[in-house]
XYZ file of C-alpha atoms in Angstrom:
543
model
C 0.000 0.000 0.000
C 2.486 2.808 -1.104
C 1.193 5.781 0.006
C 0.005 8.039 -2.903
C 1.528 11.584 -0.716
C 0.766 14.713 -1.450
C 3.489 17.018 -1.225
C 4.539 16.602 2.178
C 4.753 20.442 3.106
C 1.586 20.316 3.184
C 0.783 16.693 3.821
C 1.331 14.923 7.780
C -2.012 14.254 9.749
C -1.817 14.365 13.713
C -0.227 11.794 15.904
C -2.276 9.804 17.306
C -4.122 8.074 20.613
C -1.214 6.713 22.900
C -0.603 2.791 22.780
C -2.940 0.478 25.043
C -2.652 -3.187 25.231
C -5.383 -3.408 22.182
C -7.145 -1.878 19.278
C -9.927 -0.812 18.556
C -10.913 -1.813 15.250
C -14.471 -0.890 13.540
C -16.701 -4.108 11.860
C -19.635 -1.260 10.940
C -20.215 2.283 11.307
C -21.697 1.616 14.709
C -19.836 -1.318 16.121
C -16.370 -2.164 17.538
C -14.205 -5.563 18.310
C -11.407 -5.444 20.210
C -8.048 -7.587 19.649
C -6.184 -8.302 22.647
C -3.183 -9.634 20.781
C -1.102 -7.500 23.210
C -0.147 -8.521 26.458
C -2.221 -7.779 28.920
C -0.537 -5.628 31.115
C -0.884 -1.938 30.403
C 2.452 -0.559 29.399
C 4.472 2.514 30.719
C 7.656 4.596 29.868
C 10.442 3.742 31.357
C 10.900 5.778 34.820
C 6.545 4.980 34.952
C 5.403 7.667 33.082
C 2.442 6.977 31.521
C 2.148 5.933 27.824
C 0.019 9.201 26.951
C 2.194 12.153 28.251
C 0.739 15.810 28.069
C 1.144 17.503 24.575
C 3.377 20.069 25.055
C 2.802 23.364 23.478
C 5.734 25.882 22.584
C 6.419 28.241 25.560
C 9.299 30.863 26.201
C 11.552 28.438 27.481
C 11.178 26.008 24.445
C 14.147 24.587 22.488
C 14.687 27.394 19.337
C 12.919 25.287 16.308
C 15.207 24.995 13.058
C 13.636 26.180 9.840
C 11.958 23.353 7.723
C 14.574 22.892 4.750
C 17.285 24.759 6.817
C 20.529 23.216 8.184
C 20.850 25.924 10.520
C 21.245 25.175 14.305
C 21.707 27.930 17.223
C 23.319 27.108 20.464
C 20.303 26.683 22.391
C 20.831 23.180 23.251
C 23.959 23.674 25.105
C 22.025 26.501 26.825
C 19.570 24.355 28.250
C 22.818 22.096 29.167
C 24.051 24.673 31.759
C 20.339 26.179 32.726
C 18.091 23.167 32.838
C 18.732 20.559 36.181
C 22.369 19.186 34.918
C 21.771 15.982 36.449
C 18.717 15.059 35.158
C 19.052 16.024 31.345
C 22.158 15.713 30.741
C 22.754 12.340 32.021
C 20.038 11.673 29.876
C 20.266 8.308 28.078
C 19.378 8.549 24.199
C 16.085 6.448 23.517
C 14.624 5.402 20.271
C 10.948 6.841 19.877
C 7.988 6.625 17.306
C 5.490 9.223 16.795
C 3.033 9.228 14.074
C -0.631 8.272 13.524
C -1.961 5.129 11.319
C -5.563 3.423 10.214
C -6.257 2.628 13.826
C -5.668 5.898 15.492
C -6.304 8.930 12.841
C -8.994 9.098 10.184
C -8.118 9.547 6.332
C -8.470 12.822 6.204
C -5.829 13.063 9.051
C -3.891 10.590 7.611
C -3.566 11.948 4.034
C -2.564 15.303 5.615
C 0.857 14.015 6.409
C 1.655 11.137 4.076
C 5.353 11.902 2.918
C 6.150 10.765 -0.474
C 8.948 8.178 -1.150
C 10.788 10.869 -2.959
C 10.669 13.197 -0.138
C 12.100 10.557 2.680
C 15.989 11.657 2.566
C 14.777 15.283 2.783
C 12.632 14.139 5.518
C 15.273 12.510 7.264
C 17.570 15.479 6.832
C 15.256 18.307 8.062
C 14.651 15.929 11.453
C 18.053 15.271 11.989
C 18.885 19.096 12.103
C 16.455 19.270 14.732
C 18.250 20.264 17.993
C 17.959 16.983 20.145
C 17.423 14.011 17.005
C 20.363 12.312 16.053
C 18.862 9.543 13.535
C 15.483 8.789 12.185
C 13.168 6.876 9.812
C 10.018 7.207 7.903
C 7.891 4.801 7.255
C 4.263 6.518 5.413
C 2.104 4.231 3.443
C -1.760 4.469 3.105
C -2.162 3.260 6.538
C -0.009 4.573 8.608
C 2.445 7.905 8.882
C 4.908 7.042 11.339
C 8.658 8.964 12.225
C 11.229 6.627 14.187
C 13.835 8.877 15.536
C 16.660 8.589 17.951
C 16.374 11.286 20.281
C 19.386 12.587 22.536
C 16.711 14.070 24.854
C 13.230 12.154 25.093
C 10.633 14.856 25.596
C 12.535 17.790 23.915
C 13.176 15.338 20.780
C 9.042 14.048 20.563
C 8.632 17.865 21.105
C 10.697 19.273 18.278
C 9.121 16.244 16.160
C 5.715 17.036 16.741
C 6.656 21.080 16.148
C 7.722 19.956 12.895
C 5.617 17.695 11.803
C 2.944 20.278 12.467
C 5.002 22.960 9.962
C 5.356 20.524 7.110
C 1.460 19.682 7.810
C -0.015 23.201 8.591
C -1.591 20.645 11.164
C -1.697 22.353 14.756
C 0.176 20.750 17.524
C -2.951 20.508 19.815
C -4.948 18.895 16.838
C -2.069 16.438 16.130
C -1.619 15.086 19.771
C -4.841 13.991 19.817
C -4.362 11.217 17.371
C -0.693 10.777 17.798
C 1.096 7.462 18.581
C 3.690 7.908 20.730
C 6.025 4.766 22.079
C 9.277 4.987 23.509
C 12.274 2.364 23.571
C 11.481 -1.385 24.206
C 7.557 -0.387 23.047
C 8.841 1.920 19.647
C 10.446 -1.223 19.089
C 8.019 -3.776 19.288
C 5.854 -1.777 17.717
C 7.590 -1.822 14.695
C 8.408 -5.165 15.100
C 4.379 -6.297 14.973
C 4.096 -3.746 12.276
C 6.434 -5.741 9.694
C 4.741 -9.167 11.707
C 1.952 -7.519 9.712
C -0.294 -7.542 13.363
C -1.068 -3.636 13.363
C -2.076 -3.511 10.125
C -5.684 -2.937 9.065
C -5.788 -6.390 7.431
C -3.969 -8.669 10.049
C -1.222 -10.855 8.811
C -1.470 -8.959 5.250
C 2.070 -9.036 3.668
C 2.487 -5.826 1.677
C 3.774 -3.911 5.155
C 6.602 -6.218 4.952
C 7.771 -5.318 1.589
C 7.472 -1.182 2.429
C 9.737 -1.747 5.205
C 11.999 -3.485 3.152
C 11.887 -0.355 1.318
C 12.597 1.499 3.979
C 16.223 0.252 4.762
C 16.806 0.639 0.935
C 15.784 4.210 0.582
C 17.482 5.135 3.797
C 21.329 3.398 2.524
C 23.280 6.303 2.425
C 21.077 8.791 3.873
C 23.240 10.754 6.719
C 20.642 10.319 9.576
C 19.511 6.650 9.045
C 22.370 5.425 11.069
C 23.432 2.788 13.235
C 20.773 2.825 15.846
C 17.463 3.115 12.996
C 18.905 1.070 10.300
C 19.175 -1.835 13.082
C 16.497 -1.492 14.181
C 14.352 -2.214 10.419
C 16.328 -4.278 9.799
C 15.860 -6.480 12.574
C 12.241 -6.038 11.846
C 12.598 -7.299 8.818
C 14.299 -10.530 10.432
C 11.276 -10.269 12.455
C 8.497 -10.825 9.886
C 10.350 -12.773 7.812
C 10.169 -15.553 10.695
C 6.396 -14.447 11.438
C 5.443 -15.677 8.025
C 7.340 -18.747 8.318
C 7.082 -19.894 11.410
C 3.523 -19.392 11.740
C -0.088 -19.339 10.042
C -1.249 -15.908 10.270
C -0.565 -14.994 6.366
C -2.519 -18.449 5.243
C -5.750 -16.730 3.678
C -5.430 -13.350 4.591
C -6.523 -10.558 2.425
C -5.196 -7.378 1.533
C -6.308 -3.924 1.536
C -6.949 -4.494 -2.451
C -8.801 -7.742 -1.848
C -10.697 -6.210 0.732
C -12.003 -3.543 -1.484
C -13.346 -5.837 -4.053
C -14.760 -7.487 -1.518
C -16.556 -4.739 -0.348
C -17.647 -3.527 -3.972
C -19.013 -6.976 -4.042
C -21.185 -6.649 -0.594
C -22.608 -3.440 -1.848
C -23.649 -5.128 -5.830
C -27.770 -5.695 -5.485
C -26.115 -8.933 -6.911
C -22.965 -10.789 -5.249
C -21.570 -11.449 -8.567
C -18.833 -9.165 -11.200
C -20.273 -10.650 -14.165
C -22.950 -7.891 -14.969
C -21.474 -5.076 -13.568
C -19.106 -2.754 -15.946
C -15.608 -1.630 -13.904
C -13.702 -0.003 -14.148
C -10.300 0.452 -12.399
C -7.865 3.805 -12.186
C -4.245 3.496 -12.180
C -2.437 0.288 -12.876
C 0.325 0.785 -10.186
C 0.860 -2.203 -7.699
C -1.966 -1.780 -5.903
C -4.410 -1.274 -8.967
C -2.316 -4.605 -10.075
C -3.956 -6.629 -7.295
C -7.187 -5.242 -7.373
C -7.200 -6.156 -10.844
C -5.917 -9.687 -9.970
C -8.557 -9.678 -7.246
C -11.401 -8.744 -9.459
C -10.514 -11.694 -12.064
C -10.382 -14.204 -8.747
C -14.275 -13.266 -7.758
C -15.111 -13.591 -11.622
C -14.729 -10.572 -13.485
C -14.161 -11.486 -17.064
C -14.233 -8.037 -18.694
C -12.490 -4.471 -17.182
C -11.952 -1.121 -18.572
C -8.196 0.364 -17.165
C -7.250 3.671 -17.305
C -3.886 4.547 -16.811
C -0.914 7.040 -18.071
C 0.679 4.641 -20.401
C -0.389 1.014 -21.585
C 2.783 -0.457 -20.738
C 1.686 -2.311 -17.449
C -2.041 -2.551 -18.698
C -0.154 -5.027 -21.851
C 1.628 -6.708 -19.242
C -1.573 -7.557 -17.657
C -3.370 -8.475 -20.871
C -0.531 -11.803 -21.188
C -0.630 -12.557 -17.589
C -4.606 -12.257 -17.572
C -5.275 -14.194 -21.104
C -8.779 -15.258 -20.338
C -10.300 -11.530 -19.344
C -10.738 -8.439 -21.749
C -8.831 -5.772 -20.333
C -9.622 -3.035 -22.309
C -6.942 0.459 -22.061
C -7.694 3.769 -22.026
C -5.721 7.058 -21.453
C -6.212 9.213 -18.389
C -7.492 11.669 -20.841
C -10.387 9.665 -21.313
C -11.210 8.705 -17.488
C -13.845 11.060 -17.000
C -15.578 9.378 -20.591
C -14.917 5.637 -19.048
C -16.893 6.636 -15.695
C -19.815 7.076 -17.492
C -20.147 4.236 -18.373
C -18.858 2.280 -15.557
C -20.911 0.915 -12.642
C -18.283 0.273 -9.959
C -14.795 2.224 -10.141
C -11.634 1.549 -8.171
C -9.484 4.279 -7.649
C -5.725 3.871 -6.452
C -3.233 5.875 -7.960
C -0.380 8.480 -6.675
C -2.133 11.710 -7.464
C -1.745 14.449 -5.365
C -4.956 16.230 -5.832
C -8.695 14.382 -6.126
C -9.025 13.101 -9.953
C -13.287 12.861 -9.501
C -14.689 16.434 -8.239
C -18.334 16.469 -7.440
C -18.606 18.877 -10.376
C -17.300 16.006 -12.294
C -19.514 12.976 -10.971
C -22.574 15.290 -10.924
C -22.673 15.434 -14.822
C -21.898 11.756 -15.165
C -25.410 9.864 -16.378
C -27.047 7.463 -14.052
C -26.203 4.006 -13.724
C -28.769 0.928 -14.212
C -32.168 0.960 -11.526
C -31.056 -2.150 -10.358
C -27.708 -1.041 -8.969
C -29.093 2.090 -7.456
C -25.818 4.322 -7.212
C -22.368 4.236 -9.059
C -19.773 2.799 -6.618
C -16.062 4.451 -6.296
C -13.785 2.508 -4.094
C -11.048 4.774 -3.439
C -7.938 3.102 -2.079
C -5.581 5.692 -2.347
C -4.216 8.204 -0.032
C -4.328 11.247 -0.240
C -7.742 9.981 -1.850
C -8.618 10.333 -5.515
C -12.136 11.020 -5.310
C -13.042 14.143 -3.549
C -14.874 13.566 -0.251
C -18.214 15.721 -1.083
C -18.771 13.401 -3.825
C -20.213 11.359 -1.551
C -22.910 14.139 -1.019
C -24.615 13.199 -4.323
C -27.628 10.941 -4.003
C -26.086 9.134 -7.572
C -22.531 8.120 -5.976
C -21.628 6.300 -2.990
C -17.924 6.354 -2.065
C -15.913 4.553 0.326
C -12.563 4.996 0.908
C -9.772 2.667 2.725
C -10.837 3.210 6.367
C -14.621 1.934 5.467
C -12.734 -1.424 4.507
C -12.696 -2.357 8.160
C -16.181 -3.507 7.806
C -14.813 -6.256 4.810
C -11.721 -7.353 7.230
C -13.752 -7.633 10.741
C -14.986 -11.228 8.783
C -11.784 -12.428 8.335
C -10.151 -11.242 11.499
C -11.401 -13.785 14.355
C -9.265 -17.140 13.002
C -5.610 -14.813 12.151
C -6.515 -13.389 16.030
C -4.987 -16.935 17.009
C -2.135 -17.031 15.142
C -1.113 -13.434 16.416
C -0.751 -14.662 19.449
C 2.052 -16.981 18.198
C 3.422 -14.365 16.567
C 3.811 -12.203 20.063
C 6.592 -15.374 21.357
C 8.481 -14.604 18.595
C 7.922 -11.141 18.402
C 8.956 -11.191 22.457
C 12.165 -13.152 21.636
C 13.416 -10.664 18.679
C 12.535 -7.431 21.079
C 14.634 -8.958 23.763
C 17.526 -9.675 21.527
C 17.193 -6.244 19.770
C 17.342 -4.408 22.873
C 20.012 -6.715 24.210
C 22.102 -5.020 21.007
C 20.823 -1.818 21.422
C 21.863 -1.314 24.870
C 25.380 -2.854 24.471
C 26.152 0.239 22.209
C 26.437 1.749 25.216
C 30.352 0.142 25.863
C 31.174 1.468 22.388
C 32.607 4.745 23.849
C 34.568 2.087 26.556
C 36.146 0.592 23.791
C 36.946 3.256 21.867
C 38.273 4.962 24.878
C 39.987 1.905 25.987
C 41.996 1.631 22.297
C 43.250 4.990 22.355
C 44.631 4.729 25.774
C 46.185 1.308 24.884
C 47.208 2.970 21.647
C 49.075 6.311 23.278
C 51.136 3.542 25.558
C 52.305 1.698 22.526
C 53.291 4.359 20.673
C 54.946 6.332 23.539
C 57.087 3.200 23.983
C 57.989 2.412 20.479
C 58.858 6.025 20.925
C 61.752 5.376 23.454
C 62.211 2.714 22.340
C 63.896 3.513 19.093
C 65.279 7.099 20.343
C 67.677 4.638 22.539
C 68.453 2.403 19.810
C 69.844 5.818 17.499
C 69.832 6.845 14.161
C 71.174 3.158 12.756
C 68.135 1.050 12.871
C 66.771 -0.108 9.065
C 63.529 0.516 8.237
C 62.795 -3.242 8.409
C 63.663 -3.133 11.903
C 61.525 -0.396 12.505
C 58.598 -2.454 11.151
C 58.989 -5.351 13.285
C 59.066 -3.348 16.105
C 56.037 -1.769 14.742
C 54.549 -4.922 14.248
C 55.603 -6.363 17.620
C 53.918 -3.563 19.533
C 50.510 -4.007 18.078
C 50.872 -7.666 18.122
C 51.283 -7.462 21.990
C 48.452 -4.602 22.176
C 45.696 -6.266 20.243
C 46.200 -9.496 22.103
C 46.136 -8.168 25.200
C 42.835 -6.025 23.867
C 41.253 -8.696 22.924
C 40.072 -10.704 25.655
C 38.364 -7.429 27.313
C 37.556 -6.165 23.825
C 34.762 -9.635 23.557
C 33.767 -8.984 26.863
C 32.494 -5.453 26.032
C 30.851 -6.893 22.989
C 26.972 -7.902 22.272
C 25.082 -8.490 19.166
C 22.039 -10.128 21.069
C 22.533 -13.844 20.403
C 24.878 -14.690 22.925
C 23.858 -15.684 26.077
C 26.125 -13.454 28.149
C 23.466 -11.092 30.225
C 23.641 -7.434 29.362
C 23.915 -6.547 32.833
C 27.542 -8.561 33.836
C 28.530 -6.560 29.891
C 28.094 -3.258 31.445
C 30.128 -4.117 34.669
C 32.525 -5.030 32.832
C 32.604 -1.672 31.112
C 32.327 -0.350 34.339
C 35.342 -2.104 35.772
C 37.239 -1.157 32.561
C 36.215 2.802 33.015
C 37.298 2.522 36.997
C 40.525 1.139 36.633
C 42.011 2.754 33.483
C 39.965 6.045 34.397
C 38.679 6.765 31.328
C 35.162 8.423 32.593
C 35.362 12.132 31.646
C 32.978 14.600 33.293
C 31.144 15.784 29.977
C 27.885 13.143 29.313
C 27.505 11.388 26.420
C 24.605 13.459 25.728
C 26.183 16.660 25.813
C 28.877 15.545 23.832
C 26.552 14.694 21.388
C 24.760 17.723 21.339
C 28.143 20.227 20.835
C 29.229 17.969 18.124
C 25.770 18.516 16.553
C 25.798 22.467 17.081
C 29.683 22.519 15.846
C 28.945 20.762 12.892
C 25.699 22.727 11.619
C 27.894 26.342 12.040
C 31.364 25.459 9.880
């Protein structure tokens, strides 16, 4: 489900309702099921905050915000280093956060508001990263969902600055936006994401596609100054994460797709539960108007009218698809092919609505039997312009009125998400296990360089003493004998340091032994991690 974005200065809906241990998820207008796939206890921050903090608004004392598109960066952040209480923010720990909104939290019209295009991600990434207190961070924005991972050297001023910006690009206030925000922090941001590419916060549960965009993720973010160590790992452990979903359990084994869904839907709201009457017609032949199409053929449509920009994909389909006329027509000619269609799926990248009701108003009616003409409009933003829906001719439904087609398949895939949660459980653990041995990195870095100004300080006297008449040869192999002694002598405290999650070495006995290292070499300093983070970041944005 690639979101279709509109240009994303003007395109991010509000975050949305803070994480409980379910969903909420609509099977009509009126009703609601819940799916308690989540653990049952309620979760909190760490330090027991609760998971829906007060939306801060700016105030005098706020961190200055950088200019969208600007690499500029004052020195306010070291300001609030040596005004704020020392000990409490600057011994600050970095944490990984998500904020966003998706189908479950935010309505369309939200939704649409702040779906960033593919082509706008690395500028995305950029403009957060210049942000005072963000170091690294994501975006992941399909039709569902809208949601920023970031790695934040200070966790309330970096959700702040977020949620200030995401409100600039959107025109979106900041009051309006907290009301629908998601908002997770550490362990949750990451199993979040982790039952996001498990496919179990999706709209459909188990569907597949979610997988795929996060695949595309990590490959739009290679390269990208600001997708760095901490985010990259982190999707691309998810990825490890689904992957093993799918194949260890059930929960993709008949599951439908948002595309599915809608032709399922079309098909509920046909006087008659059959395609082979009805004349569709289906807009845009991306991938998701290639499944539809696919979908349509499966519930017995033999005959389809698709517009698109160029009949390259729409031939494609025509030899894949030998037993159904496909017929191709230009987009020039849409407005000529809904007249005389009955049912029209809509789900292309357009920016701006393609049906106006000025448009569908002149369109004649369809049969008495069918009553209205149908648009199914799968995109976001949406391609059919939400008044439409005013005219007693059309009815429209859009991707959030699918949850009526999926609440019939949900009940059996309900089971198999709770295997998914063991495995979802063992990947979190062994993510964070990696996550938080980063924090010995500056240990060993420290602990090289000190072992490193030794060696060469000796090699130093060394050779003075031995005078001008040493070859270069023996120069080497004292060279070489110096390191040799240095890196084995690193080495055993070097693997003790280290932690990519699989061992079964606890985390805790990792960090006294960085402790122990940082005691008796002395290589603590008095400046925190986080503020030497933070006058790296201001030094760099003012060369």
């Amino acid at each position: 489900m690639a979101a279709a974005a509109s240009g994303f200065a003007a395109s991010l809906p509000r975050p949305s309702a803070e994480r409980t241990t379910s969903y909420s998820f609509s099977t009509s207008l009126h009703s609601q099921i819940r799916i308690p796939y989540r653990p049952l206890q309620t979760r909190t921050l760490r330090g027991g905050s609760a998971l829906n903090p007060r939306c801060e608004m700016g105030s005098e004392n706020s961190v200055q915000t950088v200019k969208i598109g600007s690499r500029s960066l004052s020195s306010s952040a070291l300001e609030l280093l040596k005004t704020s209480a020392a000990d409490r923010y600057t011994k600050e720990r970095s944490s990984i956060a998500v904020i966003g909104l998706n189908v479950h939290t935010a309505p369309v019209e939200i939704r649409e508001k702040l779906a960033i295009p593919e082509a706008q991600w690395s500028q995305a990434i950029g403009e957060l990263c210049a942000l005072n207190h963000i170091e690294e961070a994501a975006v992941l924005s399909t039709c569902n969902r809208m949601e920023i991972y970031v790695v934040a050297l200070s966790q309330h001023r970096g959700v702040k600055e977020v949620t200030e910006w995401m409100s600039k690009v959107s025109g979106v206030p900041v009051s309006e936006l907290c009301k629908h925000r998601v908002l997770l922090y550490n362990k949750d941001a990451t199993q979040h994401l982790f039952e996001v590419a498990a496919g179990l916060d999706s709209l459909v549960l188990g569907e597949g596609q979610i997988l795929a965009q996060v695949k595309h993720v990590v490959k739009v973010g290679q390269g990208v100054p600001g997708f760095d160590r901490k985010i990259s790992g982190l999707f691309k452990h998810a990825i490890t994460v689904g992957k093993r979903v799918r194949s260890e359990t059930n929960i993709a084994s008949g599951s439908v797709s948002v595309s599915s869904a809608a032709v399922e839907l079309a098909l509920m709201k046909l006087p008659e539960p059959s395609y082979s009457t009805a004349r569709v017609l289906v807009i845009g032949a991306g991938k998701m108007g290639k499944l539809v199409i696919k979908h349509l053929v499966a519930k017995g449509c033999t005959k389809m009218v698709i517009v698109n920009r160029s009949e390259e994909r729409v031939a494609a389909l025509r030899k894949e698809l030998k037993d159904v006329e496909i017929i191709y027509r230009p987009l020039s000619d849409m407005l000529a092919c809904a007249a005389e269609a009955d049912v029209i799926f809509t789900s292309t990248a357009s920016e701006s609505p393609l049906f106006l009701k000025e448009h569908v108003q002149t369109l004649p009616s369809v049969s008495p039997e069918l009553g209205n003409r149908l648009f199914i409009d799968i995109s976001v933003p949406r391609n059919v312009e939400p008044c439409v829906s005013d005219l007693e001719a059309a009815t429209v439904y859009n991707v959030d009125d699918l949850k009526e087609v999926v609440a019939a398949h949900k009940e059996d895939r309900l089971r198999k998400a709770m295997e998914a949660q063991t495995i979802i459980t063992e990947e979190s653990n062994k993510f964070e296990g990696w996550k938080d041995s980063l924090e010995t990195v500056p240990t060993i870095k420290k602990f090289r360089a000190y072992a490193e100004r030794i060696r060469a300080s000796e090699v130093e006297k060394c050779l003075s003493k031995m005078g001008d008449d040493i070859s270069k040869k023996q120069k080497k192999a004292i060279y070489d004998l110096s390191m040799g002694i240095v890196n084995k002598l690193l080495h055993g405290p070097m693997e003790h340091l280290r932690c990519d999650g699989s061992d079964n070495r606890a985390l805790s006995e990792i960090l006294e032994n960085m402790r122990a290292l940082n005691r008796m070499f002395d290589l603590e300093t008095d400046t925190s991690l986080l503020e030497e983070k933070v006058r790296a970041k201001v030094e760099r944005t003012q060369r």
